[in-house]
Amino acid sequence: MVLHPKAKARMAGQEVTFCCKASGNPVPKKYYWYHNGTMLERRVHRYGSRLVLRGLTLAQAGTYHCKASTEAGAIKSAPAQLTVLAQGQQSCKPEPEPSLVELPSECPQDAAGSRYYDVGRCPPAPCAGGQVDRSGCGAEAGRCCGVRRMEMREIPCAGSLLPIKVVAECGCGPCAQPRILVQGRVTAADTGEPLRFGQIFLGGRKVGFTGYKGSFTIEVPPDTQRLVARFVDRQQRFVDAIKVLPFNRRGGAVYQEVKMLRKKEPVDLDSSQSNAIPLGEASGREPIGELVLPTGAFLRPSGEVFQGTVKASVTFLDPRDMATASAASSDLNFADAEGEIVPLRTYGMFAVDFREGETGAALQTGPVEVRMDVEQVWMPEHLQKMKLWSLNPETGLWEEEGVLQPAGKSRGKREERTFLVGNLEIRERRLFNLDVPEDRRCFVKVRAYSNEKFNPYEQLEGVVINLINLEPQPGYPANPRAWGRFDSVVTGPNGACLPAFCDGQRPDAYSAYVTATLGGEELEAVASSPKLNPNAVGVSQPYLGKLGYRRLDHDDPNLKKTAFQINVAKPDPNNVDETNGPIYSYRSLEECEEAPVSANHLRFYRVEVDKYEYNVVPFKESDLTSWTGDYLSWWPNPQEFRACFIKVQIEGPQEYMVRSRNVGGSHPRTRGQLYGLRDSRSVRDMLLENTSGACVEFKCSGMLFDQSLVDRTLVSIIPQGSCRRTAVNSLLREYLSRHPPVAENNHTAAFTMLAPVDPLGHNYGIYTVTDQNPRLAKEIAIGRCFDGTSDGFSREMKADAGTAVTFTCQERPAGRESFFQRLLTAPAEA
């Protein structure tokens, strides 16, 4: 499906056009349109690949999708939502929805004991009306609900007034068009070496190369539903990696680690004899099967039979080895006869590379046999459904090559073995798969939070949740014998629903291993030992017990805390305890996606080590559509985010909170006005006694949102405690003196500067990173700051490397306030 219908909003009485287009061989000519899953009559609507609805009524609202078919198969489009509004009904209510931000710790709590303040938000829903494209197939100049007016308020906090901008009115305006990116790194699954300058293809089109360290950035083309990327090693050391990459439709970048499987060393075969190559020899176990190549099977591309020595490399990805899941290609789906995308459960994948011994020219094969050992199929019902598949590198979907049929017994090394046998011809370089379609499917609801408080309004969007389906050994749920499939979904404003195999009869027939990453950072799962707390996990008893929730470190505290495993127990519709999530039956996807935050769900959270951020103009970094153009916006450009950090060294007996206060410095519209605050606790340097370091974000200098004048942000760095400034980086001091005006630094308990406009490096103690994703820019900058270099990355603090300013702090006498506290209680006097 190369063109999917798009979501539209219309007033009753207007008309709407939906379009779709499929490609294939032969070219699809037959199209069918469906409304809420029911096929529309072709005679009534006279549709082809385009559906036109005139004189719309309220009953015609809902989802629309198309299906294209030929004798070769069928494919369905993604659904598009049609919103139909009654005459006079507003698609964008002027009153904003509630949206809470956390105020600084020195602000008083309200009557309910909360320090959260409602700043309002406008839901980015489509607006009806506006310019309508007559053909209906182009992108409409869409109008969306957004901020029409903001107003400034002041909150009394610790003897001063804290400014904050809140949404006063919503209205229709042009839709934000954020760039959608997938970024990441491609490395070898076995050694971690980067794929240097590897080719990247989208469909059949080459779109770029990986970098020296294996890094890549792909801009997601408009109207993409499945992003299928192929990574090719030009030196042919690795099997091509075909990945279906998750992305965030609301904009910004999602980070992915891509693993490539190293090709097996070639063996020499004599083409005049019959040859058998084993498939899968994981950790000394019996092979899953074998590839049998009869005499005269090797062909040149012309069809001529090749005689001579063949260099044969057959690389098998064995699901009995748990470590191989990350290197598997595609997302194990195929399109069934109805055009539905349906999952597969794998018993192993293999890639073949046959070459002439002398010239190295590629060879094809005539009919060859794939034989699969029946003993390796653990579920008896799978024996009747086992098929041979090959991966289409452009669609990322598996296509049926043939059925595996029971055959006679064959004498193996030690015993008689029964095989399933299938035939195939190898005409192009594809990945092959031994799979069964699996129809016992469910969805698992997962949410990610910015901290361990699990506040509903502090959910994180853009987090990649990965789920690997495991098959436990009976009675040993923690010891799986194989993985069966894997899926990745990106969290939206209401979490994520991940497909997984499940079983209603045996709760532990399938289990799931779940992880979450944000910009390369692993999020933490909720603890399961020493005591399981249903309120923290997010699932109530007794269903939680049936799911057998275990964090990775359940039995061994030395293991990581970044994954959990559950039994995917299909909910019993007759049991009221199992009708509220976190597992939903396959037909209940909509219920899963729209479930309220109060419903059962599984959780990850970000480990924020005493970090706090406050913006005068509220902005949710995980939702780029929440950006508002304002002179006081922390990030002035929603297409490009520049993160700036300063490294502070602290010599003192403990770890200290360090604050940056960021005020307009040179721009006439913002001079003296607060942009925001950042608090960060210093991290102890394990190699230096009584020394810690803090990487503190500050607002970068540069153009404000109108892109007309530069503002040099006035930044004050203030450690909490009895601290005095003892050193300033000489290069930074020299730079600031050469670029006036110079900020006054007449208080030794703080450091003040008009922030540099240039992106200085570690030699100055300043770390600057620009990226299309604000979180990723900050993660990279923090990694460099910890490391004290301009291109490194570390999670261990090297406090004396690449620092900008040093403070010496001591325990102060009881009763004496620090400068930090005086600044909070009496800022004017301080």
Short mmCIF file of C-alpha atoms in Angstrom, two decimals, residues 75 201-204 226-230 241-245 329-335 341-342 344 349 390-399 430-431 433 485-486:
data_model
loop_
_atom_site.label_atom_id
_atom_site.label_comp_id
_atom_site.label_asym_id
_atom_site.label_seq_id
_atom_site.Cartn_x
_atom_site.Cartn_y
_atom_site.Cartn_z
CA ILE A 75 -3.52 -5.66 1.17
CA PHE A 201 17.70 1.78 1.52
CA LEU A 202 14.03 2.71 1.94
CA GLY A 203 12.06 0.48 -0.41
CA GLY A 204 14.35 0.12 -3.42
CA ARG A 226 5.52 1.13 8.06
CA LEU A 227 9.10 2.40 7.87
CA VAL A 228 11.09 -0.46 6.30
CA ALA A 229 14.84 0.22 6.14
CA ARG A 230 17.52 -2.09 4.72
CA ALA A 241 19.50 -6.14 8.08
CA ILE A 242 15.89 -5.35 7.13
CA LYS A 243 14.24 -3.51 9.99
CA VAL A 244 10.73 -2.15 10.51
CA LEU A 245 11.65 0.94 12.53
CA SER A 329 15.11 -9.01 10.58
CA SER A 330 11.70 -7.42 9.97
CA ASP A 331 8.83 -7.66 12.44
CA LEU A 332 7.61 -11.20 11.57
CA ASN A 333 4.36 -10.26 9.83
CA PHE A 334 2.69 -11.31 6.56
CA ALA A 335 -0.38 -10.17 4.62
CA ILE A 341 -1.21 -7.88 8.48
CA VAL A 342 -0.92 -11.08 10.57
CA LEU A 344 4.21 -15.21 12.52
CA MET A 349 15.68 -17.70 9.78
CA SER A 390 10.96 -15.36 2.30
CA LEU A 391 11.31 -11.71 3.26
CA ASN A 392 10.39 -8.99 0.76
CA PRO A 393 13.11 -6.37 1.40
CA GLU A 394 10.91 -3.48 0.21
CA THR A 395 7.72 -4.12 2.22
CA GLY A 396 9.35 -5.86 5.19
CA LEU A 397 6.58 -8.50 4.93
CA TRP A 398 7.16 -12.27 4.72
CA GLU A 399 5.82 -14.02 1.61
CA ARG A 430 16.52 -13.03 0.37
CA LEU A 431 16.19 -14.08 3.98
CA ASN A 433 12.13 -18.34 7.48
CA ARG A 485 8.62 -13.05 17.81
CA PHE A 486 9.27 -9.44 18.79
#
